PDB file of C-alpha atoms and ligand atoms in Angstrom:
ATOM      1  CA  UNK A 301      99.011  61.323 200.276  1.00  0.00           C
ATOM      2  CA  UNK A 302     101.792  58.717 201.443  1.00  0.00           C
ATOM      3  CA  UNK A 303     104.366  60.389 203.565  1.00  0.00           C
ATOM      4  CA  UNK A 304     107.710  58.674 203.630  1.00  0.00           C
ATOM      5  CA  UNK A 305     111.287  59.199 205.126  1.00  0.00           C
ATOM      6  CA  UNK A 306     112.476  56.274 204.482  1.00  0.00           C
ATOM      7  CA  UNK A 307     113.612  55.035 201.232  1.00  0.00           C
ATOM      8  CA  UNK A 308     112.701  51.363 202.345  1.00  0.00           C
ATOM      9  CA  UNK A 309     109.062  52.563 203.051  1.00  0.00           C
ATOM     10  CA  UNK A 310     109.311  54.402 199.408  1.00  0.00           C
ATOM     11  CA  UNK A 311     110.747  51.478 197.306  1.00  0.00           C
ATOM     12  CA  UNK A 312     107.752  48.889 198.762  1.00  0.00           C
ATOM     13  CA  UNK A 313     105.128  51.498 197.793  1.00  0.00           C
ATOM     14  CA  UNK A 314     106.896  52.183 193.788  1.00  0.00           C
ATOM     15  CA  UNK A 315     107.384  48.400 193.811  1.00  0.00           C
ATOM     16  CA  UNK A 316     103.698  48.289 193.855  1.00  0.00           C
ATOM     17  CA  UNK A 317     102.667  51.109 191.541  1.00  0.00           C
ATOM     18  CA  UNK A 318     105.107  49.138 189.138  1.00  0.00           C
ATOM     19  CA  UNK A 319     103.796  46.131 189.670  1.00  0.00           C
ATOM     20  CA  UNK A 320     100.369  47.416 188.237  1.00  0.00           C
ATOM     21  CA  UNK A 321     102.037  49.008 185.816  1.00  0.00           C
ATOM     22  CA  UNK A 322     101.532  52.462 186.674  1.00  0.00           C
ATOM     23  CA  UNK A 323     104.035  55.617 184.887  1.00  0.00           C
ATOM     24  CA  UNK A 324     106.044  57.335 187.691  1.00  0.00           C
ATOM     25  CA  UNK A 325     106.537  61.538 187.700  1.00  0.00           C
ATOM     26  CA  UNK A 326     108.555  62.790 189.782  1.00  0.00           C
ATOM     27  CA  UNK A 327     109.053  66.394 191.232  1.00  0.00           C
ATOM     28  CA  UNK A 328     112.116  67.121 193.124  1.00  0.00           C
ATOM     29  CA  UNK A 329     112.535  70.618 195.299  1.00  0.00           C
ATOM     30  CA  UNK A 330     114.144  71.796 198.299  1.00  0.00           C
ATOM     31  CA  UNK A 331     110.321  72.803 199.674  1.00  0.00           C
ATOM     32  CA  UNK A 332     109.269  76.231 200.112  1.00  0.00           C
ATOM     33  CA  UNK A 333     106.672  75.428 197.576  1.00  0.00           C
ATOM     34  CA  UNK A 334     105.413  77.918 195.168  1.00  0.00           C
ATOM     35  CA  UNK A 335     103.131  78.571 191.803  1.00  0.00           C
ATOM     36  CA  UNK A 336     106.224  77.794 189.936  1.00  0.00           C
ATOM     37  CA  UNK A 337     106.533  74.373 191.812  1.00  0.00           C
ATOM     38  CA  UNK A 338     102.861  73.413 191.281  1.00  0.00           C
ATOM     39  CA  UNK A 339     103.169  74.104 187.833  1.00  0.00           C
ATOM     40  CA  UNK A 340     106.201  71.107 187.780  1.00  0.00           C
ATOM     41  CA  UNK A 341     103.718  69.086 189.492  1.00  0.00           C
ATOM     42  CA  UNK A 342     100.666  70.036 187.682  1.00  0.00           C
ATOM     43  CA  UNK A 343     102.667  69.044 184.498  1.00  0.00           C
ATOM     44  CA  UNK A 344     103.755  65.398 186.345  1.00  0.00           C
ATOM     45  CA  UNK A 345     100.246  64.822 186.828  1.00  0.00           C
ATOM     46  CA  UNK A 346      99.081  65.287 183.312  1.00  0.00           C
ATOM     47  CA  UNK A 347     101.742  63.072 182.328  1.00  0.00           C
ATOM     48  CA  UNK A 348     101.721  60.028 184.710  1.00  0.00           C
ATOM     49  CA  UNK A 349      99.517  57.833 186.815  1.00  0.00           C
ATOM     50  CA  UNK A 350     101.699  58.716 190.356  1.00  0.00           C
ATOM     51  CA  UNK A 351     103.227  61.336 191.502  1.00  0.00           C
ATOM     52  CA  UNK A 352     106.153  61.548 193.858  1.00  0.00           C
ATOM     53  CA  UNK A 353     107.782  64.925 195.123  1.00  0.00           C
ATOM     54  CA  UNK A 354     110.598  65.186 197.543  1.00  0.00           C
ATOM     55  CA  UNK A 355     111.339  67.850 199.633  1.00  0.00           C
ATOM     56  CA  UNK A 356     114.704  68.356 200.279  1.00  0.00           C
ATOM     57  CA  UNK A 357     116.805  71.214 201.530  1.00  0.00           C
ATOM     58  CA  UNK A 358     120.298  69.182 199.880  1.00  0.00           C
ATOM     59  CA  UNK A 359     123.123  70.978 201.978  1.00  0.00           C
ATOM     60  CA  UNK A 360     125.472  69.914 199.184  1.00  0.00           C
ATOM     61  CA  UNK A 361     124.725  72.128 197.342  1.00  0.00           C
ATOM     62  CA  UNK A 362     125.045  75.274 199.153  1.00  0.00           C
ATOM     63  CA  UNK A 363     129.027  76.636 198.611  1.00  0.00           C
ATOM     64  CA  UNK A 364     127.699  79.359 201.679  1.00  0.00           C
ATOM     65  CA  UNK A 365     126.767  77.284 204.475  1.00  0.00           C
ATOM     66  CA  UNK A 366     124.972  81.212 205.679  1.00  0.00           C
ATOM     67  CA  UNK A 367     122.859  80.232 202.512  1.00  0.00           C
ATOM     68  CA  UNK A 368     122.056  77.226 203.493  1.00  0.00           C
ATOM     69  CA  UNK A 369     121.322  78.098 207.163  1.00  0.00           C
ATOM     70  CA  UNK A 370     118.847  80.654 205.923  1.00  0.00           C
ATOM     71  CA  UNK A 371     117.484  78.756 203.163  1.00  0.00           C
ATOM     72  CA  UNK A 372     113.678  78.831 203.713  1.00  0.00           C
ATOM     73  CA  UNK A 373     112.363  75.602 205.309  1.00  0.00           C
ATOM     74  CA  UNK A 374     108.349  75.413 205.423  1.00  0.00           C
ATOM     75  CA  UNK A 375     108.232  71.557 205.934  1.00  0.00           C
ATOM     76  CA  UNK A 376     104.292  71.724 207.081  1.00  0.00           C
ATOM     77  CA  UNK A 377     103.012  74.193 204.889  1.00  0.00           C
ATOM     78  CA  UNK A 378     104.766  72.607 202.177  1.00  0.00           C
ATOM     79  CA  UNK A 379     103.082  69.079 202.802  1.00  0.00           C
ATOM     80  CA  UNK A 380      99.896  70.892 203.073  1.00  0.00           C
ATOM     81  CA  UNK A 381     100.053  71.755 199.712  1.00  0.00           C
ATOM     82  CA  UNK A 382     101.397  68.786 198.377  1.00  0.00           C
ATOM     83  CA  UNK A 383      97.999  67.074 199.809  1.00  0.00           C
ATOM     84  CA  UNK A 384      96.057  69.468 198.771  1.00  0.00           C
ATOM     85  CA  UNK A 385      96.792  68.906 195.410  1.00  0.00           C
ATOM     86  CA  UNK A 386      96.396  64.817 195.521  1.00  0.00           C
ATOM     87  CA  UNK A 387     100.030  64.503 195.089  1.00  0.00           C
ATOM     88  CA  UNK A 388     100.567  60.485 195.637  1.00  0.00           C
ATOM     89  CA  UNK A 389     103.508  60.316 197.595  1.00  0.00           C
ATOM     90  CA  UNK A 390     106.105  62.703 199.144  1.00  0.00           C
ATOM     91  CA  UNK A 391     109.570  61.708 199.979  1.00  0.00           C
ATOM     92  CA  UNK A 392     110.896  64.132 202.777  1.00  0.00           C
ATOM     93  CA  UNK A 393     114.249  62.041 204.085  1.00  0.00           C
ATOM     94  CA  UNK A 394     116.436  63.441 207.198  1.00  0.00           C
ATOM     95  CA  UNK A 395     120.138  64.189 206.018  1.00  0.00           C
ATOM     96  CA  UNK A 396     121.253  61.032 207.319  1.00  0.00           C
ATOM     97  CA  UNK A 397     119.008  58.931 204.951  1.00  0.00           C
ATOM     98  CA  UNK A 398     120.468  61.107 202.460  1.00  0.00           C
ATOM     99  CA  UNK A 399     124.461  61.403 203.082  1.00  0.00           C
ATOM    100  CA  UNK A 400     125.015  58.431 205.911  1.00  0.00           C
ATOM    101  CA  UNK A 401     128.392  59.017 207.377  1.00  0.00           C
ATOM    102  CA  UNK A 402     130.623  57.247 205.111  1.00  0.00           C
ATOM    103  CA  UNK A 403     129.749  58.436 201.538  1.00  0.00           C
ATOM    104  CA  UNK A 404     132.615  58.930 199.382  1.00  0.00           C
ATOM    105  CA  UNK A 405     131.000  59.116 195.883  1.00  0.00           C
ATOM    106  CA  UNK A 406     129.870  63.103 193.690  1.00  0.00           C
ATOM    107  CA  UNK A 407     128.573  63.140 190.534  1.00  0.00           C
ATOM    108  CA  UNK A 408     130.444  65.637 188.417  1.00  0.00           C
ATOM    109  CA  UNK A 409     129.280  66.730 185.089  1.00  0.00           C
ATOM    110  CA  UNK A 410     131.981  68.571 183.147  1.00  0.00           C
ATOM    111  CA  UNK A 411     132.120  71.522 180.642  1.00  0.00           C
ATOM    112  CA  UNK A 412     128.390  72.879 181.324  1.00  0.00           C
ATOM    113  CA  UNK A 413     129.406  73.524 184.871  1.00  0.00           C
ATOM    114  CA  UNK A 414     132.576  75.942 183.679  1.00  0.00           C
ATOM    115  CA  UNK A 415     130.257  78.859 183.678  1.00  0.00           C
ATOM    116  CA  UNK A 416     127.627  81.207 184.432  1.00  0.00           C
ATOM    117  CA  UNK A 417     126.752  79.857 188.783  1.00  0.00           C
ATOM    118  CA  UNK A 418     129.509  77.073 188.140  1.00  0.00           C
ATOM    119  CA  UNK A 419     132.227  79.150 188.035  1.00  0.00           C
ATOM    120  CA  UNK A 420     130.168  81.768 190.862  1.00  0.00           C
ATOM    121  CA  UNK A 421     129.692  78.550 193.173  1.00  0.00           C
ATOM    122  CA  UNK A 422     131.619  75.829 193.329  1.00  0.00           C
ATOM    123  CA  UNK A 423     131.102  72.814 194.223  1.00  0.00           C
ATOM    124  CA  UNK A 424     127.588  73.569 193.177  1.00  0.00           C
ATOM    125  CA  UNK A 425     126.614  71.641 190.562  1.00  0.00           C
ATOM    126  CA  UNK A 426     128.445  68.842 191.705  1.00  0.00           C
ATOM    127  CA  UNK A 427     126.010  68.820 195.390  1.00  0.00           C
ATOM    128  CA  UNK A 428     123.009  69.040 192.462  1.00  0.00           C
ATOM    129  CA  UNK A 429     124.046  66.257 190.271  1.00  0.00           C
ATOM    130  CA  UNK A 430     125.016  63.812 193.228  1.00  0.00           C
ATOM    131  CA  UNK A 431     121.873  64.651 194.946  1.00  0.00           C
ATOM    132  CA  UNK A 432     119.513  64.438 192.065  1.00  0.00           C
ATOM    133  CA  UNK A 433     121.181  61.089 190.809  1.00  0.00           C
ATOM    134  CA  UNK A 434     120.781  59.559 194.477  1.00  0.00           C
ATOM    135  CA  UNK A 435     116.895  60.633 194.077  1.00  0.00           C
ATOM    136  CA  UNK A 436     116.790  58.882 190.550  1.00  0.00           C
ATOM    137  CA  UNK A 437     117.941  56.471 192.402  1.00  0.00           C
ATOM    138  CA  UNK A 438     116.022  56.093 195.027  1.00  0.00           C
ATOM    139  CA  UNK A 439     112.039  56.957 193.212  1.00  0.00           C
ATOM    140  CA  UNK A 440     113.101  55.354 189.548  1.00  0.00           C
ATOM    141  CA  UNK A 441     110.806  57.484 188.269  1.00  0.00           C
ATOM    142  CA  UNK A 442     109.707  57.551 184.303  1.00  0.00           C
ATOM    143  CA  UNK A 443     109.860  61.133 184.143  1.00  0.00           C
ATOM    144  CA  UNK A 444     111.324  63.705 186.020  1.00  0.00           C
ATOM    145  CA  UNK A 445     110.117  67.369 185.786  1.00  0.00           C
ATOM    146  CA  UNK A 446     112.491  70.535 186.026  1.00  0.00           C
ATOM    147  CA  UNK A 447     111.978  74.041 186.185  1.00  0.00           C
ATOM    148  CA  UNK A 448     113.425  76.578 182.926  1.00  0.00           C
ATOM    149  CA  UNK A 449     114.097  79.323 185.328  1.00  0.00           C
ATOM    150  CA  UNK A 450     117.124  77.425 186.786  1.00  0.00           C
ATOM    151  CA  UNK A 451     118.084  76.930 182.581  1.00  0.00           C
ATOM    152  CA  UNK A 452     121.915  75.752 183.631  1.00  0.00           C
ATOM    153  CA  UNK A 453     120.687  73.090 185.872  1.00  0.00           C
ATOM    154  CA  UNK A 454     118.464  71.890 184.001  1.00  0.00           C
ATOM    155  CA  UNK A 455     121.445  71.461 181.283  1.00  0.00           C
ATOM    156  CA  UNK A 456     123.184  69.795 183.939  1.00  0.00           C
ATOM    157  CA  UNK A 457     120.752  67.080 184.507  1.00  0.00           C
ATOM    158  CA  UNK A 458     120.181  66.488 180.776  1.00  0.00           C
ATOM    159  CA  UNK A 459     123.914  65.744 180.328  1.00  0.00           C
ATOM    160  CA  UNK A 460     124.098  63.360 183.291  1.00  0.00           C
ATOM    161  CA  UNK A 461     121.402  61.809 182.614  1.00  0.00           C
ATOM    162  CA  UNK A 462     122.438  61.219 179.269  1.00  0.00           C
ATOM    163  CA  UNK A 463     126.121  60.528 179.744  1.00  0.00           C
ATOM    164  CA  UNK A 464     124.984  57.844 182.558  1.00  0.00           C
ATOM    165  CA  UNK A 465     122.549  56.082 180.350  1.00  0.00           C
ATOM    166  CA  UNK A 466     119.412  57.137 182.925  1.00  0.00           C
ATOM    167  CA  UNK A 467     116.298  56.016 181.527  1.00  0.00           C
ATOM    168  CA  UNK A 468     114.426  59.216 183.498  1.00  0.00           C
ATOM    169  CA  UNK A 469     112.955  61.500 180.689  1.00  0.00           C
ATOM    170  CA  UNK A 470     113.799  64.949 182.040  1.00  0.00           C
ATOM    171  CA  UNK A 471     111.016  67.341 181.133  1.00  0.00           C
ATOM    172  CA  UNK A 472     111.635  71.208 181.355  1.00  0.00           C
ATOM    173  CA  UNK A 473     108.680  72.957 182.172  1.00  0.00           C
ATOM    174  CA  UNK A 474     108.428  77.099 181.739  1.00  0.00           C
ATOM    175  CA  UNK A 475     109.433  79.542 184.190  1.00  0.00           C
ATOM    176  CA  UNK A 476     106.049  81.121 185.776  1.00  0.00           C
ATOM    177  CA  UNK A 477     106.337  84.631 186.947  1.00  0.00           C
ATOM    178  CA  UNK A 478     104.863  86.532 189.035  1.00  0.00           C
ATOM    179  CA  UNK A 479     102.085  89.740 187.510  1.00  0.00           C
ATOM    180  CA  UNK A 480     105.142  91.887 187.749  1.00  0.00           C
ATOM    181  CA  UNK A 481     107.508  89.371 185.649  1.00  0.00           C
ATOM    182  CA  UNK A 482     109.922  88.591 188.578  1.00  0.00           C
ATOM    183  CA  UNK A 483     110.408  84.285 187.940  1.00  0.00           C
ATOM    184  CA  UNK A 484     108.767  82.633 190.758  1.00  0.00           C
ATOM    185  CA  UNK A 485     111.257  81.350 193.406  1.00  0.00           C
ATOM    186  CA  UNK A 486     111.763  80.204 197.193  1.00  0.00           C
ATOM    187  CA  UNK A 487     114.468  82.945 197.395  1.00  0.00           C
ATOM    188  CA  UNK A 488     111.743  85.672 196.721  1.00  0.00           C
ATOM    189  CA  UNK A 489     110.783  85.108 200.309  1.00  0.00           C
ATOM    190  CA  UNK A 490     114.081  86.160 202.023  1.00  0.00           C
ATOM    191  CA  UNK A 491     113.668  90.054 200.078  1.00  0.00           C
ATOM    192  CA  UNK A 492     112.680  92.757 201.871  1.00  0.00           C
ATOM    193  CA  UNK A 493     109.755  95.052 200.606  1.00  0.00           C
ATOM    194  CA  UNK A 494     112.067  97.470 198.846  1.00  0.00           C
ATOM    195  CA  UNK A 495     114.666  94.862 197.409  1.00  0.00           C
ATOM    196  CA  UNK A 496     111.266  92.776 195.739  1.00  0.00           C
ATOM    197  CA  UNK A 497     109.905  96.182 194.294  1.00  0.00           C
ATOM    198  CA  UNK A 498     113.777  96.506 192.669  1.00  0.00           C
ATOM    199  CA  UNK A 499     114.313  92.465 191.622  1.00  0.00           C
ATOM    200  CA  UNK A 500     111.690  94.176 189.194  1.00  0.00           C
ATOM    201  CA  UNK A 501     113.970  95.187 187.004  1.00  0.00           C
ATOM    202  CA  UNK A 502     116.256  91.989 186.417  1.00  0.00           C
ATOM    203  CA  UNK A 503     113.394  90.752 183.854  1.00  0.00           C
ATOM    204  CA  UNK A 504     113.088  94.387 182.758  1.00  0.00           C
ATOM    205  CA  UNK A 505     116.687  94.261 181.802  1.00  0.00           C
ATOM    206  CA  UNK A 506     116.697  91.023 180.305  1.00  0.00           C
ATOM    207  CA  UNK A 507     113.615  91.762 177.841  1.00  0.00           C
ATOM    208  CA  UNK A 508     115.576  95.097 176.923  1.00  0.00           C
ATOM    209  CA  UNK A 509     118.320  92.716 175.893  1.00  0.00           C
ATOM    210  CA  UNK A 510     116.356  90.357 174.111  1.00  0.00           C
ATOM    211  CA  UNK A 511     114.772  93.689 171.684  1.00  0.00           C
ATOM    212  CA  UNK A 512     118.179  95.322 171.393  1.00  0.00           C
ATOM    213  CA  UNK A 513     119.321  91.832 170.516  1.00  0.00           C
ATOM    214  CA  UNK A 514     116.232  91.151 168.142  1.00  0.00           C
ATOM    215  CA  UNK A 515     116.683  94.784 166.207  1.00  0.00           C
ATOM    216  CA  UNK A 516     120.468  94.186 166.148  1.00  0.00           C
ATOM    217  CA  UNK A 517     121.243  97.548 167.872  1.00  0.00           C
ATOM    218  CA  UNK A 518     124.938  96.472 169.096  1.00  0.00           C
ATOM    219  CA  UNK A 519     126.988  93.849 169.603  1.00  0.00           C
ATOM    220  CA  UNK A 520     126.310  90.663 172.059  1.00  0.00           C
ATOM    221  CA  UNK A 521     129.614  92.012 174.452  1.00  0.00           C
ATOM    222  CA  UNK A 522     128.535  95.647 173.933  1.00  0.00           C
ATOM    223  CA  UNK A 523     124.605  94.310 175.271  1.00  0.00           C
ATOM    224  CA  UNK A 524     126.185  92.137 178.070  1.00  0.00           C
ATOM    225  CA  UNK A 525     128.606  95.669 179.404  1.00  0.00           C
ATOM    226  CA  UNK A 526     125.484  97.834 179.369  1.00  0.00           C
ATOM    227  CA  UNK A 527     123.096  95.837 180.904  1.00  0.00           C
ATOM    228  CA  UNK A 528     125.525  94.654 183.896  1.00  0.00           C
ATOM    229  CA  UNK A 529     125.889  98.283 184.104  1.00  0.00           C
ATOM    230  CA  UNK A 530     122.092  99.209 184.280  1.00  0.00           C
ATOM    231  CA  UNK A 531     121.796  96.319 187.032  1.00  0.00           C
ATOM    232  CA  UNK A 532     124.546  98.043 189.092  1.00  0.00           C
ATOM    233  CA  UNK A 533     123.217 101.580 188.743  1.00  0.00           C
ATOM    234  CA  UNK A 534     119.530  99.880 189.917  1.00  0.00           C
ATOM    235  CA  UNK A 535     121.343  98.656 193.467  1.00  0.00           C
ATOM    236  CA  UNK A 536     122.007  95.125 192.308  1.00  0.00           C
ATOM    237  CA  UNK A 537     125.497  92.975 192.851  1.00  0.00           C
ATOM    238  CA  UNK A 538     125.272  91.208 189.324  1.00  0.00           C
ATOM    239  CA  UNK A 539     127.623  88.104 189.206  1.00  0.00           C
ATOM    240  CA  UNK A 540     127.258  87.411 185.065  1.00  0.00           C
ATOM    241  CA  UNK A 541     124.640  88.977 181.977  1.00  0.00           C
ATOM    242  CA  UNK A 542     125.364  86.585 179.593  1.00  0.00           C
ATOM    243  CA  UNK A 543     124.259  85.870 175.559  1.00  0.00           C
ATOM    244  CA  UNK A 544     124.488  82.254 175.324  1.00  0.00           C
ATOM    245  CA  UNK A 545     124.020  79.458 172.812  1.00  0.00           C
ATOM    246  CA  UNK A 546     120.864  77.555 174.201  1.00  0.00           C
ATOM    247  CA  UNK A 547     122.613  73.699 173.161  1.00  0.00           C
ATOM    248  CA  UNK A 548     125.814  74.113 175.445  1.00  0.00           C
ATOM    249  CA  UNK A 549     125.550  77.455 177.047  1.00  0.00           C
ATOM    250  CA  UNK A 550     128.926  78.925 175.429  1.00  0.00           C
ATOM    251  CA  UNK A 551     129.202  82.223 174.537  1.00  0.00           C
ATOM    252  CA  UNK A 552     127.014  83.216 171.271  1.00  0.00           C
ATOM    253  CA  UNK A 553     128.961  84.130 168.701  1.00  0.00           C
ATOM    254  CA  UNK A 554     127.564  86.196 165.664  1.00  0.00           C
ATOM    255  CA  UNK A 555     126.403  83.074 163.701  1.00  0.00           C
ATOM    256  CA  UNK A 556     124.180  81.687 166.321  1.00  0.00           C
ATOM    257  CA  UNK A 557     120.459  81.995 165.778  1.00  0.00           C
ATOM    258  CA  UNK A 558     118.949  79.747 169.391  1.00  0.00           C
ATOM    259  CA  UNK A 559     119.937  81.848 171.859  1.00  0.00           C
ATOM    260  CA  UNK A 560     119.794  82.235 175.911  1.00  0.00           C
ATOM    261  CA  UNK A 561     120.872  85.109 178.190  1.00  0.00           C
ATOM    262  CA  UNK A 562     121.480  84.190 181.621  1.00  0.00           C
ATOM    263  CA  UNK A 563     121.694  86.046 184.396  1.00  0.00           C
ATOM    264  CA  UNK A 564     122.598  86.195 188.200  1.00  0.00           C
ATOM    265  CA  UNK A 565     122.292  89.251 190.716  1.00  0.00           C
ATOM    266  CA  UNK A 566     122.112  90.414 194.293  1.00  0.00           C
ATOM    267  CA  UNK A 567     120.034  92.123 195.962  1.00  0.00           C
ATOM    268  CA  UNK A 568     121.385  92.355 199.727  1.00  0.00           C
ATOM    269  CA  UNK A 569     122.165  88.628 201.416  1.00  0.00           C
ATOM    270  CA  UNK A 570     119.613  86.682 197.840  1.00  0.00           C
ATOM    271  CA  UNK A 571     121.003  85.915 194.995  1.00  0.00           C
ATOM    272  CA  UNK A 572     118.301  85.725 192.091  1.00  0.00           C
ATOM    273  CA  UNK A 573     118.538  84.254 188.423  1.00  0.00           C
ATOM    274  CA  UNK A 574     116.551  84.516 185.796  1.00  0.00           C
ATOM    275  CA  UNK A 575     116.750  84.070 181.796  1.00  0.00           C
ATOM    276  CA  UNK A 576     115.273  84.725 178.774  1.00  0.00           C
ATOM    277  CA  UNK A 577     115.562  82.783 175.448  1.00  0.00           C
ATOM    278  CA  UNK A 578     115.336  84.143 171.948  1.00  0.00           C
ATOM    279  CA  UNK A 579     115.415  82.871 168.170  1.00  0.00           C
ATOM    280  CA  UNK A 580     116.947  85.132 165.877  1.00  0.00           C
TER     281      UNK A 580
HETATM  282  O1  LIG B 921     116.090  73.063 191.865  1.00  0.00           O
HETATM  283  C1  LIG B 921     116.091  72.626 193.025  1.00  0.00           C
HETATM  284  O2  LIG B 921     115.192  72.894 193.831  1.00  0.00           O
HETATM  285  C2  LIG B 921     117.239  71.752 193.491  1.00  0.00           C
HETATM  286  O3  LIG B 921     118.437  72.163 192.908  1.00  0.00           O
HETATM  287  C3  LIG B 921     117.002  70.252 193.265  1.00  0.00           C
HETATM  288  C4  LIG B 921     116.873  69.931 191.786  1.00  0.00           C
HETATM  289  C5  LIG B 921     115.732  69.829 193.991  1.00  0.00           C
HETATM  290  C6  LIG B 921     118.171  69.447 193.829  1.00  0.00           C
HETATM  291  O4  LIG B 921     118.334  69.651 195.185  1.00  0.00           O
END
């Protein structure tokens, strides 16, 4: 596996795989590698001759700079795995490849950022779509593969990439969970023993949404109010429990049949999310 921190070091080596005409994948994380990543990459490699991941904790990003100090960072285990799986190339840059002093430009996408962890963290989106953009930048990959857990995001990405005329495909790839149905993610690390027996119940409560949506037993508000409350009662800090339309992620109204319900919760210092998406 090619190591690189520097993007001149990564352009000569994609100059070359073009050159013989080779289709680029491209993973992008902020490291703490788990299932759910190698299922991104696993995907990549089905679907393309190289593959490049980048590890990245983007401090952007992060609206609570106590967030982003206790992000997890797991650099060498991370590359450990990365090899270990014949990955072709991983971009790990410092900060100051990434933001050098004087960089005046964000990448702001509008509307899908309104709600849901838009309007709980600013600035958010905007530290995701400037970063990811930059890293388009940077790889020009062909494809570029996302994870469904993080559902807004991934929304995020597909409108700027759009709107900016990228010519990345952006794949979405399922959300893997673990036996218990908790969605895999790097956050899972910072809970303690009792808070990961609870963050249980945040799937729990979103599949008892989905079949009280599915046998039509009350309205979309009335489903939203009760489950919020059920999170509280269970010792979470839920931030939204929301019945979305999949396209845009506005509220669902009654006449909607391709639904999404987001959610975002608390448990202690970690904030988890998690969603579930139904066809009525
Ligand atoms: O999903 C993530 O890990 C990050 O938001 C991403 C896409 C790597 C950008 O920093």
């Amino acid at each position: 596996m090619i190591c690189s921190k520097q993007i001149a070091h990564l352009r000569a080596q994609i100059k070359q795989w073009r050159v013989e005409g080779a289709i680029i994948a491209f993973v992008p994380t902020m490291g703490n590698l788990h299932a759910g990543h190698l299922q991104l990459i696993s995907a990549a490699k089905e679907q393309a001759d190289q593959v490049v991941v980048s590890v990245f904790v983007n401090p952007t990003q992060f609206n609570d700079p106590n967030d982003f100090t206790n992000y997890p960072r797991t650099e060498q285990a991370d590359s450990e795995k990365l090899q270990s799986l014949a990955v072709d190339l991983l971009y790990m840059p410092a900060t100051e490849e990434m933001y050098p002093a004087k960089s005046l430009t964000t990448v702001s996408v509008a509307e899908v950022t309104n709600y849901h962890c838009g309007a709980a963290r600013p600035g958010h989106f905007d530290g995701v779509a400037t970063v990811v953009s930059k890293l388009f930048n940077i790889v020009q990959p062909d494809k570029a593969f996302f994870g469904e857990k993080d559902f807004q995001q991934l929304q995020v990405i597909r409108t700027m990439t759009a709107d900016l005329n990228s010519p990345v495909e952006i794949i979405a790839v399922p959300t893997q969970r673990e036996v218990d149905g908790l969605a895999m993610s790097s956050r899972n690390s910072l809970l303690t023993e009792q808070q990961r027996q609870q963050a249980i119940q945040l799937y729990q409560t979103l599949c008892l949404a989905k079949e009280a949506i599915l046998a039509r037993q009350a309205s979309f508000a009335e489903i939203e109010h009760t489950s919020m409350q059920s999170l509280s009662a269970q010792g979470f800090r839920p931030d939204y429990f929301s019945v979305c339309r999949r396209c845009d992620l506005q509220t669902a109204g009654k006449k909607d049949t391709r639904l999404i319900i987001l959610v975002a919760a608390s448990l202690g210092v970690t904030r988890l999310i998690d969603n579930i998406q139904l066809d009525l």
